[in-house]
Coordinates of C-alpha atoms and ligand atoms in Angstrom, one line a residue:
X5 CA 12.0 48.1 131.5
X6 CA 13.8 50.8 130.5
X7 CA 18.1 51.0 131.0
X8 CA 19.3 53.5 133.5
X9 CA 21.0 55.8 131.3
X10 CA 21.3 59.1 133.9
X11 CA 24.5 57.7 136.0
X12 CA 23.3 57.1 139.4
X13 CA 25.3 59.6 140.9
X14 CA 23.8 62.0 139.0
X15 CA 20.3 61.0 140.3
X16 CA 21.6 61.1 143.7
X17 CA 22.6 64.7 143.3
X18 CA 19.6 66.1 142.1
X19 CA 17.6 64.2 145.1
X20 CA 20.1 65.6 147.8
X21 CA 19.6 69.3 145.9
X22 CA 15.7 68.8 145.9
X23 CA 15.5 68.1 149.5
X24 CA 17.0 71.5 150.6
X25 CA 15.4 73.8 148.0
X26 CA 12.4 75.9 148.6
X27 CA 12.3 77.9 145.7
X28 CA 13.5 76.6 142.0
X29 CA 13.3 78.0 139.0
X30 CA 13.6 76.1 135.7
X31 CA 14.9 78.2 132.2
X32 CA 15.3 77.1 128.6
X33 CA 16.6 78.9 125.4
X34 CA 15.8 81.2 123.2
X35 CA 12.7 80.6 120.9
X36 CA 11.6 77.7 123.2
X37 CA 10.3 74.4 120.6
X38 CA 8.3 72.2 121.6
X39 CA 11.2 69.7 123.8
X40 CA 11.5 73.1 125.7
X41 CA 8.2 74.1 126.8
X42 CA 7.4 70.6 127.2
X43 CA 10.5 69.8 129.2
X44 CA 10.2 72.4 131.2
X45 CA 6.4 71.9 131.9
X46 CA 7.1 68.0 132.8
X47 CA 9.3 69.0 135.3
X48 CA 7.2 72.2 136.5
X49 CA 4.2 69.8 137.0
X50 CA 6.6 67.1 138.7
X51 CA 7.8 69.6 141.4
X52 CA 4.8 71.8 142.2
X53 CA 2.9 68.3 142.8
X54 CA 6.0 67.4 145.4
X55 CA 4.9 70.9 147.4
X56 CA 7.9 72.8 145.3
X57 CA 7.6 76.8 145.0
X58 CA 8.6 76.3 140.9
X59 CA 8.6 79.1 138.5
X60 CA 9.6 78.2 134.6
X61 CA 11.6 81.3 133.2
X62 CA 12.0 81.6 129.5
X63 CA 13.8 84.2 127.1
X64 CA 11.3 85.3 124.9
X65 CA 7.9 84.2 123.6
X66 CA 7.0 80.7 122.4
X67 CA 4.7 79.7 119.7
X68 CA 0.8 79.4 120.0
X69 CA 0.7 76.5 119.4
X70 CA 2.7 75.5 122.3
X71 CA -0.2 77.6 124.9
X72 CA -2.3 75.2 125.0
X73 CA -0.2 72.9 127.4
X74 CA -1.2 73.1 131.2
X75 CA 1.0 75.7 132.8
X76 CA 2.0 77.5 129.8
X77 CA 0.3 80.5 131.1
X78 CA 2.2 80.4 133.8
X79 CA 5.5 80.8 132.1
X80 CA 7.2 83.9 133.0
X81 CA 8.9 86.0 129.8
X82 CA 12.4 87.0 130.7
X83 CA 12.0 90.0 127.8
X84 CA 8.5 91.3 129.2
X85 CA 9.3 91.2 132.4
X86 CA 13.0 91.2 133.1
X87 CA 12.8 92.7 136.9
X88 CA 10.5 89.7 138.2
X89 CA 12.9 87.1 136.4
X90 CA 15.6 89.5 138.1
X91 CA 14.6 88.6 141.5
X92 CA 13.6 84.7 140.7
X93 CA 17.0 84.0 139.8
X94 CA 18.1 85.7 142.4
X95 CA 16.1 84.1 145.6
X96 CA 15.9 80.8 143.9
X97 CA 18.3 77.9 145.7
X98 CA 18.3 75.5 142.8
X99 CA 18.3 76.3 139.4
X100 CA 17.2 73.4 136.3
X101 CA 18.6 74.5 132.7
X102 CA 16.9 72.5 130.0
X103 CA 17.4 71.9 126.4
X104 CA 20.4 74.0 126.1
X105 CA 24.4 73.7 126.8
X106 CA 25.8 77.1 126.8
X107 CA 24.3 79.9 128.6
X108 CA 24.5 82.8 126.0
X109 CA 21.5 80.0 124.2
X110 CA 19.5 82.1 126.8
X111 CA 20.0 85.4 125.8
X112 CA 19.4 87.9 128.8
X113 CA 18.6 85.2 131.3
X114 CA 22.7 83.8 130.4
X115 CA 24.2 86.5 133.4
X116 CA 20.9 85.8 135.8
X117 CA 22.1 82.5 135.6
X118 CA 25.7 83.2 135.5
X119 CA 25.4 85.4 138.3
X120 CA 22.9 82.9 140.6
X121 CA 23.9 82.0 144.4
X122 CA 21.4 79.0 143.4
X123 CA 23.1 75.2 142.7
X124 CA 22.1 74.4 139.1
X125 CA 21.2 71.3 137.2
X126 CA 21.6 71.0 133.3
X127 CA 19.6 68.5 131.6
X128 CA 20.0 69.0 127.7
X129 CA 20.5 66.7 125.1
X130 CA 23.0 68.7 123.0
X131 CA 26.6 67.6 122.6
X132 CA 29.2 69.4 124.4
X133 CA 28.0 71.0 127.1
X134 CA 30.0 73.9 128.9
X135 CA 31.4 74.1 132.4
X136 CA 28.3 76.2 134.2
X137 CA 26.1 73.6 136.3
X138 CA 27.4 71.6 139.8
X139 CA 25.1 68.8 138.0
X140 CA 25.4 67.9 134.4
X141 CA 23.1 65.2 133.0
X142 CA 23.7 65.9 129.0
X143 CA 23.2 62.8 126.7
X144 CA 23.1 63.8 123.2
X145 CA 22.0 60.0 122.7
X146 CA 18.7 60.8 123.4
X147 CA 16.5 62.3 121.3
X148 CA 14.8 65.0 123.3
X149 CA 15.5 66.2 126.6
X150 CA 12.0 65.6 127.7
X151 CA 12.4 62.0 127.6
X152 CA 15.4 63.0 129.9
X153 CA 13.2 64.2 132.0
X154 CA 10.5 61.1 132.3
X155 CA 13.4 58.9 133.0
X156 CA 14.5 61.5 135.8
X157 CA 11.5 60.9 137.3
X158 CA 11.1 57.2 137.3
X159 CA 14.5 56.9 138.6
X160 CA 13.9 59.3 141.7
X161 CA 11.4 57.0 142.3
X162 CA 8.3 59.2 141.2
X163 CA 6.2 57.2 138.1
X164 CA 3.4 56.7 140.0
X165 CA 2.8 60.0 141.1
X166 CA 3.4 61.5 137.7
X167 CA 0.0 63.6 136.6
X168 CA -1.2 63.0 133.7
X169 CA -0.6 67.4 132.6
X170 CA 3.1 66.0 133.7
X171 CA 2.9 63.4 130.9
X172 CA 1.3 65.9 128.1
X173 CA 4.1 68.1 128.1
X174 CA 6.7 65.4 128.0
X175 CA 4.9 64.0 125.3
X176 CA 4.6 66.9 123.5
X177 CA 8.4 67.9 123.9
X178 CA 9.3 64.1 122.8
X179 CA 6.9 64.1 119.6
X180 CA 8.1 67.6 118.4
X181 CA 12.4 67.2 118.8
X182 CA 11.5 63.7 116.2
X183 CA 8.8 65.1 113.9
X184 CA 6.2 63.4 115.3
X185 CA 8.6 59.9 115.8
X186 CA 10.1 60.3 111.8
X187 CA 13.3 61.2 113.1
X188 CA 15.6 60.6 115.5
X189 CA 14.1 57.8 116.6
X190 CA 14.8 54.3 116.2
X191 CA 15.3 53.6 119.8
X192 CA 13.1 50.9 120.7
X193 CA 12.7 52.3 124.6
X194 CA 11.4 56.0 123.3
X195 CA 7.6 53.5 122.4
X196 CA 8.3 52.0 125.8
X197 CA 7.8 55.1 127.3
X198 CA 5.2 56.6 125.4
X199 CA 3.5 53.2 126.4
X200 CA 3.8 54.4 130.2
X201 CA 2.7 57.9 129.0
X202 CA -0.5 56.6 127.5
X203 CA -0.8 54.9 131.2
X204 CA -0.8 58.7 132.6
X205 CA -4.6 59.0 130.6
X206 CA -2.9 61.9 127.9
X207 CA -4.6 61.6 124.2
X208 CA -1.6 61.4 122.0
X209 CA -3.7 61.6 118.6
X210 CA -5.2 65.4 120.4
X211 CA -1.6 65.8 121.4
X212 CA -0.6 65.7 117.7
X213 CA -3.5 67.5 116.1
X214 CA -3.3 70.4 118.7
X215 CA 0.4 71.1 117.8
X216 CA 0.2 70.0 113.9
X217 CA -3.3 70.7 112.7
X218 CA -3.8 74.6 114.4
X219 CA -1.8 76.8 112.2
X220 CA -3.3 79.9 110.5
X221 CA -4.0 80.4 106.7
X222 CA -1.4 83.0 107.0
X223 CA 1.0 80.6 108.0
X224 CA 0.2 77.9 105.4
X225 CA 0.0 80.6 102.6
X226 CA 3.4 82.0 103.5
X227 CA 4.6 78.3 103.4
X228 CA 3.3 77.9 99.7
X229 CA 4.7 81.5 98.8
X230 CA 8.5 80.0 100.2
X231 CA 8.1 76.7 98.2
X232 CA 7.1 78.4 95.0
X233 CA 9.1 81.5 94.9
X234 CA 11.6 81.3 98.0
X235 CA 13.5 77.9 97.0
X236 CA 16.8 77.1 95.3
X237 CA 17.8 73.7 94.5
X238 CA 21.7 72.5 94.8
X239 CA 21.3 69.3 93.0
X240 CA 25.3 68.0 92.7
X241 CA 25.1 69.4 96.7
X242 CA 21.7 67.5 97.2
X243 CA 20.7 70.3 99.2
X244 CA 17.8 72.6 99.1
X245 CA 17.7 76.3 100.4
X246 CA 14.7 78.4 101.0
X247 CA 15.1 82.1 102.2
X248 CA 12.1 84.6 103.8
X249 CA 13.0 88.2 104.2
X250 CA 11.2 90.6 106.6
X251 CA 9.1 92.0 104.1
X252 CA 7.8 88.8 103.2
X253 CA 7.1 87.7 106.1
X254 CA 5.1 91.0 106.7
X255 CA 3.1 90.5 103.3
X256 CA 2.2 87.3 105.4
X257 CA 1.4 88.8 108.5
X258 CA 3.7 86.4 110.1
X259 CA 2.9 85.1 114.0
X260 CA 6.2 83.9 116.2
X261 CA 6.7 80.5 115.7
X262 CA 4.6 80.4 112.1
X263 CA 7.9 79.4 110.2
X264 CA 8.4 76.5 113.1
X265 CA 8.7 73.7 110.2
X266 CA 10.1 75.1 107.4
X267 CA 13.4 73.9 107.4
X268 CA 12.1 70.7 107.4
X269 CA 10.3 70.8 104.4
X270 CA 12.5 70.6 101.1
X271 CA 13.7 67.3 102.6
X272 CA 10.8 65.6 101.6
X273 CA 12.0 66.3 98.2
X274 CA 13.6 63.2 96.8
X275 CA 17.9 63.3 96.8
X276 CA 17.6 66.4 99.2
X277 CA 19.9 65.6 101.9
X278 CA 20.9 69.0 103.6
X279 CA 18.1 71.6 103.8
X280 CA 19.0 75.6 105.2
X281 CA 16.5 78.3 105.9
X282 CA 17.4 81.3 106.1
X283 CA 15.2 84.2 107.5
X284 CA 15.7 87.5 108.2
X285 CA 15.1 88.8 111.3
X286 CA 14.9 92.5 113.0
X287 CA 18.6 92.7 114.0
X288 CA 19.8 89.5 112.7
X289 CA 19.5 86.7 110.1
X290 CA 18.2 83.5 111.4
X291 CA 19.7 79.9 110.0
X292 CA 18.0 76.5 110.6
X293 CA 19.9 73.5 109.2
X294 CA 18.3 69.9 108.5
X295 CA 20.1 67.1 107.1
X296 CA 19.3 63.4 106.5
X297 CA 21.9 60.2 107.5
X298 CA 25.3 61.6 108.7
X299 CA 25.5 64.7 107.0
X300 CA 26.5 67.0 109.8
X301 CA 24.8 69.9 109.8
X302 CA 25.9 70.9 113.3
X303 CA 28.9 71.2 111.8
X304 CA 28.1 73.5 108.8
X305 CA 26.3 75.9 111.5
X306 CA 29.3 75.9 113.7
X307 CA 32.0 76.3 111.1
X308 CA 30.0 78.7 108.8
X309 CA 27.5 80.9 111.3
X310 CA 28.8 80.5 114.4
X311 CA 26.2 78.2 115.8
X312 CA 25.7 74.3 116.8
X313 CA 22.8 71.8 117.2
X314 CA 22.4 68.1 116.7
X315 CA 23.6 66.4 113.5
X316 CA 20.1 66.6 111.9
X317 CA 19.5 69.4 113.3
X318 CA 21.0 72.7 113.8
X319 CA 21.1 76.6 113.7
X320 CA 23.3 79.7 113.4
X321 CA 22.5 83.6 113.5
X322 CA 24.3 86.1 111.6
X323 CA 24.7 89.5 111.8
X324 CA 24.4 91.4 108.1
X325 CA 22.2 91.2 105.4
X326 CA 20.3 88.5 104.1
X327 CA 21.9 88.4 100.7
X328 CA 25.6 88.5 102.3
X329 CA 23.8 85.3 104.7
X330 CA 23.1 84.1 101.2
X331 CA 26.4 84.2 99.8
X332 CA 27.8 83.0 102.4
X333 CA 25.9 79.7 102.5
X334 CA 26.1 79.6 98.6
X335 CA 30.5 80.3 99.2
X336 CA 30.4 77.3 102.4
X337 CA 28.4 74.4 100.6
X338 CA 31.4 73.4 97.7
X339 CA 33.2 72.4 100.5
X340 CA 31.1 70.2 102.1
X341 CA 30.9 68.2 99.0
X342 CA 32.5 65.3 100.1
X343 CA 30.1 64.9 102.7
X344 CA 27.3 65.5 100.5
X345 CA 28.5 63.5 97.4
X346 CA 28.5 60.3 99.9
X347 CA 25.6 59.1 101.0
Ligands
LIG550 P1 16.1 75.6 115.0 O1 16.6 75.5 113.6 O2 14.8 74.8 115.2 O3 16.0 77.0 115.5 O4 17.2 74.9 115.9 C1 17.6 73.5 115.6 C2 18.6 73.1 116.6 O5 19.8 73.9 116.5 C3 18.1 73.2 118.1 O6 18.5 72.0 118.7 C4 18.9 74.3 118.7 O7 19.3 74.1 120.0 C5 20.1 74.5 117.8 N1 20.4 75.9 117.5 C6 19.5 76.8 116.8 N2 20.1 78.0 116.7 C7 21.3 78.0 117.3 C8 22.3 78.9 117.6 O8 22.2 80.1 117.2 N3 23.4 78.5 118.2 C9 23.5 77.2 118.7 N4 24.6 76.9 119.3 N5 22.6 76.3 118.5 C10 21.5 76.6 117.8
LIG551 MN1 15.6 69.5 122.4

């Protein structure tokens, strides 16, 4: 059995809302992961099976290796096609908002939403959320907000019916927001439900392989280039830095999504605690922030770039060249060393 952690009234709210909706849309953020997509897809399968007209709206493209997922192709890009999303949002009576808990984490879907006659549900499992949805179910406790999702299902009453493209997705989103299950998650119930997943007839060793083992040679060359020549050890700091600017990623013919991991990396490297990536982007400089244990790295995005995130997991953007991104970071870590030194 699994605990009821979505408060009843909660559950309630989103039943009375899905009885008089025709038309829902459901959005994500920015650079959707894999917990996005996957979320988002759960829930799409869920409701189009219940007779739902149900359209998933993101901001911008996701990663190949997130297409393969059933309904994936039927993903509407906010950026390409901004007039359609336009009149979604606009005609839609119920609006879901996963994996995210601010709007602006949208980018140019944040006023469609803002702006939306439609009820709206958040589902996200980052701390904090803001004040824009007449139903908030936010539990940073969990690990992804896909899981949220499967346990929003089972407790409107709906496991049986669940498909089994329903369960791929939600797999996919729970495996990718823990690293495949090496972080973030200890709680005994997340194997419970992967259990009832397995039920649902998905393949969870093709799961893994189809998001893990389908990268390009580019992709793996660019990540050998970054260890090798990109990577800055702060040993008193126990932290590790690696940096890409545009023209490297050009000399690597970089694909969206083909640094998706990188941050990760330098804390496989023994002592490393904190790790940062830093990437430049076309109008902005892109942060990722991984730490191990308690280290708050949430909080080194929020205080230093503007930005938020989990604990292990966080990012920032910031607007200026890479070196002054650089120096930043390199001016912010001293003063984290208390938390650093610990461990
Ligand atoms: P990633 O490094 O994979 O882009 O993001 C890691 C985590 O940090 C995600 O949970 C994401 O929601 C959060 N995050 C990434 N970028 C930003 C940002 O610019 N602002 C905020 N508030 N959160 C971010
Ligand atoms: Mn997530």
């Amino acid at each position: 059995m699994i605990s009821k952690i979505i408060r009843s009234q909660n559950i309630s709210k989103v039943e009375e809302l899905l009885n008089q909706s025709n038309k829902i849309v459901i959005t994500t953020h920015v650079s959707p992961d894999g917990d996005a997509i996957g979320s988002s897809l759960g829930l799409y399968h869920y409701l189009s099976e219940q007779g739902n007209d149900v359209t998933v709206v993101v901001p911008n493209e996701f990663p190949a290796f997130l297409k393969w997922v059933d309904g994936a192709k039927d993903i509407l890009i906010h950026e390409k096609y901004p007039e359609f999303a336009q009149k979604l949002f606009d005609e839609a009576d119920l609006i879901f908002c996963l994996d995210f808990n601010i709007p602006k984490r949208t980018l140019g879907i944040a006023p469609l939403i803002e702006n939306a006659k439609a009820k709206k549900v958040l589902i996200d499992h980052h701390p904090e959320p803001s004040d824009f949805c007449d139903v908030v179910i936010s539990h940073p406790e969990v690990s992804s907000t896909s899981e949220l999702i499967f346990r929003l299902i089972c407790r409107l009453g709906d496991y049986e019916t669940m498909t089994r493209n329903s369960a791929e997705a939600l797999y996919m989103g729970m495996m990718t927001d823990t690293g495949a299950f090496t972080y973030n998650s200890n709680d005994a119930q997340i194997y419970y439900i992967i259990g009832e997943l397995l039920k649902k007839g998905i393949n969870k060793d093709q799961i893994y392989s189809k998001v893990y083992n389908s990268y390009s040679e580019d992709r793996y060359r660019m990540l050998g280039f970054t260890l090798f020549e990109r990577m800055k050890i702060y040993k008193e700091y126990k932290t590790a830095l690696v940096w890409l600017s545009i023209e490297d990623q050009r000399r690597f013919n970089a694909q969206k999504g083909d640094t998706e991991g990188f941050a990760n990396i330098p804390l496989n490297i023994e002592e490393i605690i904190f790790a940062v990536f830093i990437r430049e982007d076309n109008d902005l400089v892109k942060i990722s922030f991984r730490s191990q244990g308690d280290f708050p790295a949430n909080r080194f995005a929020s205080e230093c770039y503007n930005g938020g995130g989990h604990r292990n997991a966080a990012g920032g953007e910031f607007r200026g060249t890479l070196d002054e991104a650089i120096s930043l970071f390199e001016k912010s870590l001293p003063t984290y060393a208390p938390l650093l030194k610990k461990k």
